[in-house]
Structure formats: structure tokens, C-alpha cells
Amino acid sequence: MRYFVAVAEELHFGRAARRLGIAQPGLSQQIKRFERHLGAALFVRDRRGVALTPAGEALLPLAREVLDTARAAEELVRSHGAGEAGLLRVGLTRSAAWELTERLVDGFRQAFPAVDVRLSSGYTALHENMLRAGQLDVAFVRPPIGLDGGLTCRVIAREAVVAAVPAGHPLARRRSVRGADLAAEPLVWWPREHGPGMWDAMLDQVFGEGERPRVSRWEPDEEGMLHAVAQGHGVTLVVAGRASRLRVPGVAVRRFAAPVPTVPLGIAWRGDRGSPLLRRFLRHAEKELTEKVTTDVTDEVR
């Protein structure tokens, strides 16, 4: 098809051969073999030159279409093999500072527009199960996580934890608080099974290792927790970046005095199912994090 289109467009075997980078006798033989295969002459050859036959004229637009399709197919396979196209399923953890995950995900989308990046949101334990089941390719999680089932996790940042208290609470008048200030307060909290690593890390750092305050109310996420605080059901702990985005009326957010409690943010994936596209995303994330070091996300909360 490629040889035929070259001769049809040049209407000269010599020019077509030079265009194709092959010898003219070889091109002539290929065209004759093609005509025998089709059972019809494609060119009229005489002293005046070369012209298309009616069969050749009918074939030319279809041949161009075939070549365009073949080129598109080659490019599609190459881009998938290079991790520059395809479907990437990414799990976002709701507690993460959106500025960091947004920079990594949106930056990847801009760099590789042919990739279909599909986002879902959930908690760490759910993402672990979805990675193991092959329902996600990569996920933002709160380490430590279980590394069974072939999971790999890399910590990419640490985020500050802040306290959220009712706006009329005496602690709301302070610029910063300590864990001891909250120890006697009822705690609005979330289920440990959503993310055991983060659950333990936050409580251990704020109240002391193994110390657990009285929980007055359980809520599934930060939104529910902050609304419960606004209603006077107790105090809670939230990652600073998440608190700055939610800003629920009736809630005062206060930083901790040093040492400031922090929780890690990580990227997890199933190492035994690494695809070129997943490896491309991980290399992009590595490059972004190296170029703009963000090992500590400590957003100012006013």
C-alpha cells in the first residue's frame, strides 16, 4: 500500500523510489506483484509516463486511509508501551492536602494528555483492598499500610495535625494548644478500620503512646467530625491542609505547640502488576517531588 501510494502521488517510478529510499527495479517488481495479487492493473505505463487506471483511482483514497490507520495503530501501541497513553486509576485520600495531590495528578495529566486518569476518593484501608484486587493502579494513602499482596508504598510528605474546637470553647482563645489541653475533652473521632496507621499515629503523638481519650461521637470523615464539633459534641484532630479547605462555621482551628504532631502521606501501588503507564506516573511524581521538595506540608491555619 505504501509503495502504491508513493507511485500514485508521484506518477513517476524513479521519484517514488527515491522518496521511499529503495531501488527503482525493486519498486517496479513490488507494484507488479501487488497488481497480480489484486487481479487488476493499477497503473498505465507508456512512453508518456505513468497514470492511474480506474482501479488505481478507486484504490488510492482507501490506501491512504489504510496507511493512516496503520500509522495511528503504531503510534497507539508505542504510546501504551511507553506509558504515555491508556487508563490510569488513581485513588485519592480525602485527608490529604489537595495542593500536593493536585500538583502531581494535574501535572501528569498536562504532561500526558492521551492518558485517561480516573480518580476516586476513599480512605486508606479501602485503597489497600482495591490495590490488591486490581481495582486501582496507584493510590495516595496514610502509611504505614500492610505490604502483603505485593503492595509497595513510598512516603512523599508529612503533614501537620491541628486541633479543632468549638468556637466558644476556652481553647479557641489560644494561639496554640498541647495534647494535655485536650486530654480531658470528649473527642469526635473516626473508625480505626479506615486507616489504622494514621489513627494510631495521631492519637499517640497528641495524647501519648497508647493513651486513648473518651470518644463522644463517631463520624465517617472530616466533614462530619467538624460539623459535630460545631454542634458542641467535643473536639477533634484534623490534618492542617484539610482543615484549611473545609472551614466549618462555629469551629476554631488551632495549631499545636512544638513538637507539632504530623502524619505521613504516601503513594502505594501493587509492585507485581506494574505497567509502563504506572511506572511513567511514578517517575513523574518522583521528578515533581525532586524539583519542588515538599517533605513537610504545614499549611498556615488561621
PDB file of C-alpha atoms in Angstrom, residues 1-5 7-8 13 20 22-46 50 53 59:
ATOM      1  CA  MET A   1       0.000   0.000   0.000  1.00  0.00           C
ATOM      2  CA  ARG A   2       2.824   2.402   0.883  1.00  0.00           C
ATOM      3  CA  TYR A   3       4.611   1.706  -2.414  1.00  0.00           C
ATOM      4  CA  PHE A   4       1.379   2.092  -4.353  1.00  0.00           C
ATOM      5  CA  VAL A   5       0.544   5.467  -2.755  1.00  0.00           C
ATOM      6  CA  VAL A   7       3.857   5.936  -7.138  1.00  0.00           C
ATOM      7  CA  ALA A   8       0.254   7.190  -7.390  1.00  0.00           C
ATOM      8  CA  PHE A  13       8.667   5.326 -10.544  1.00  0.00           C
ATOM      9  CA  LEU A  20      10.827   5.512  -0.449  1.00  0.00           C
ATOM     10  CA  ILE A  22      14.616   1.879  -2.373  1.00  0.00           C
ATOM     11  CA  ALA A  23      15.874   0.921  -5.840  1.00  0.00           C
ATOM     12  CA  GLN A  24      13.556   1.574  -8.779  1.00  0.00           C
ATOM     13  CA  PRO A  25      13.620  -2.017 -10.166  1.00  0.00           C
ATOM     14  CA  GLY A  26      12.601  -3.356  -6.763  1.00  0.00           C
ATOM     15  CA  LEU A  27       9.713  -0.877  -6.595  1.00  0.00           C
ATOM     16  CA  SER A  28       8.505  -1.880 -10.069  1.00  0.00           C
ATOM     17  CA  GLN A  29       8.588  -5.553  -9.090  1.00  0.00           C
ATOM     18  CA  GLN A  30       6.632  -4.869  -5.880  1.00  0.00           C
ATOM     19  CA  ILE A  31       3.928  -2.972  -7.769  1.00  0.00           C
ATOM     20  CA  LYS A  32       3.612  -5.744 -10.377  1.00  0.00           C
ATOM     21  CA  ARG A  33       3.331  -8.345  -7.623  1.00  0.00           C
ATOM     22  CA  PHE A  34       0.647  -6.224  -5.922  1.00  0.00           C
ATOM     23  CA  GLU A  35      -1.308  -5.928  -9.181  1.00  0.00           C
ATOM     24  CA  ARG A  36      -1.158  -9.703  -9.706  1.00  0.00           C
ATOM     25  CA  HIS A  37      -2.407 -10.214  -6.156  1.00  0.00           C
ATOM     26  CA  LEU A  38      -5.349  -7.839  -6.762  1.00  0.00           C
ATOM     27  CA  GLY A  39      -6.054  -9.183 -10.233  1.00  0.00           C
ATOM     28  CA  ALA A  40      -6.183  -5.694 -11.761  1.00  0.00           C
ATOM     29  CA  ALA A  41      -3.762  -3.177 -13.227  1.00  0.00           C
ATOM     30  CA  LEU A  42      -3.284  -0.084 -11.088  1.00  0.00           C
ATOM     31  CA  PHE A  43      -1.126   1.964 -13.470  1.00  0.00           C
ATOM     32  CA  VAL A  44      -0.906   2.599 -17.179  1.00  0.00           C
ATOM     33  CA  ARG A  45       2.735   2.693 -18.227  1.00  0.00           C
ATOM     34  CA  ASP A  46       3.749   4.097 -21.612  1.00  0.00           C
ATOM     35  CA  VAL A  50       2.615   6.762 -15.615  1.00  0.00           C
ATOM     36  CA  THR A  53      -6.156   3.168 -14.068  1.00  0.00           C
ATOM     37  CA  LEU A  59      -7.899   2.271  -4.537  1.00  0.00           C
TER      38      LEU A  59
END
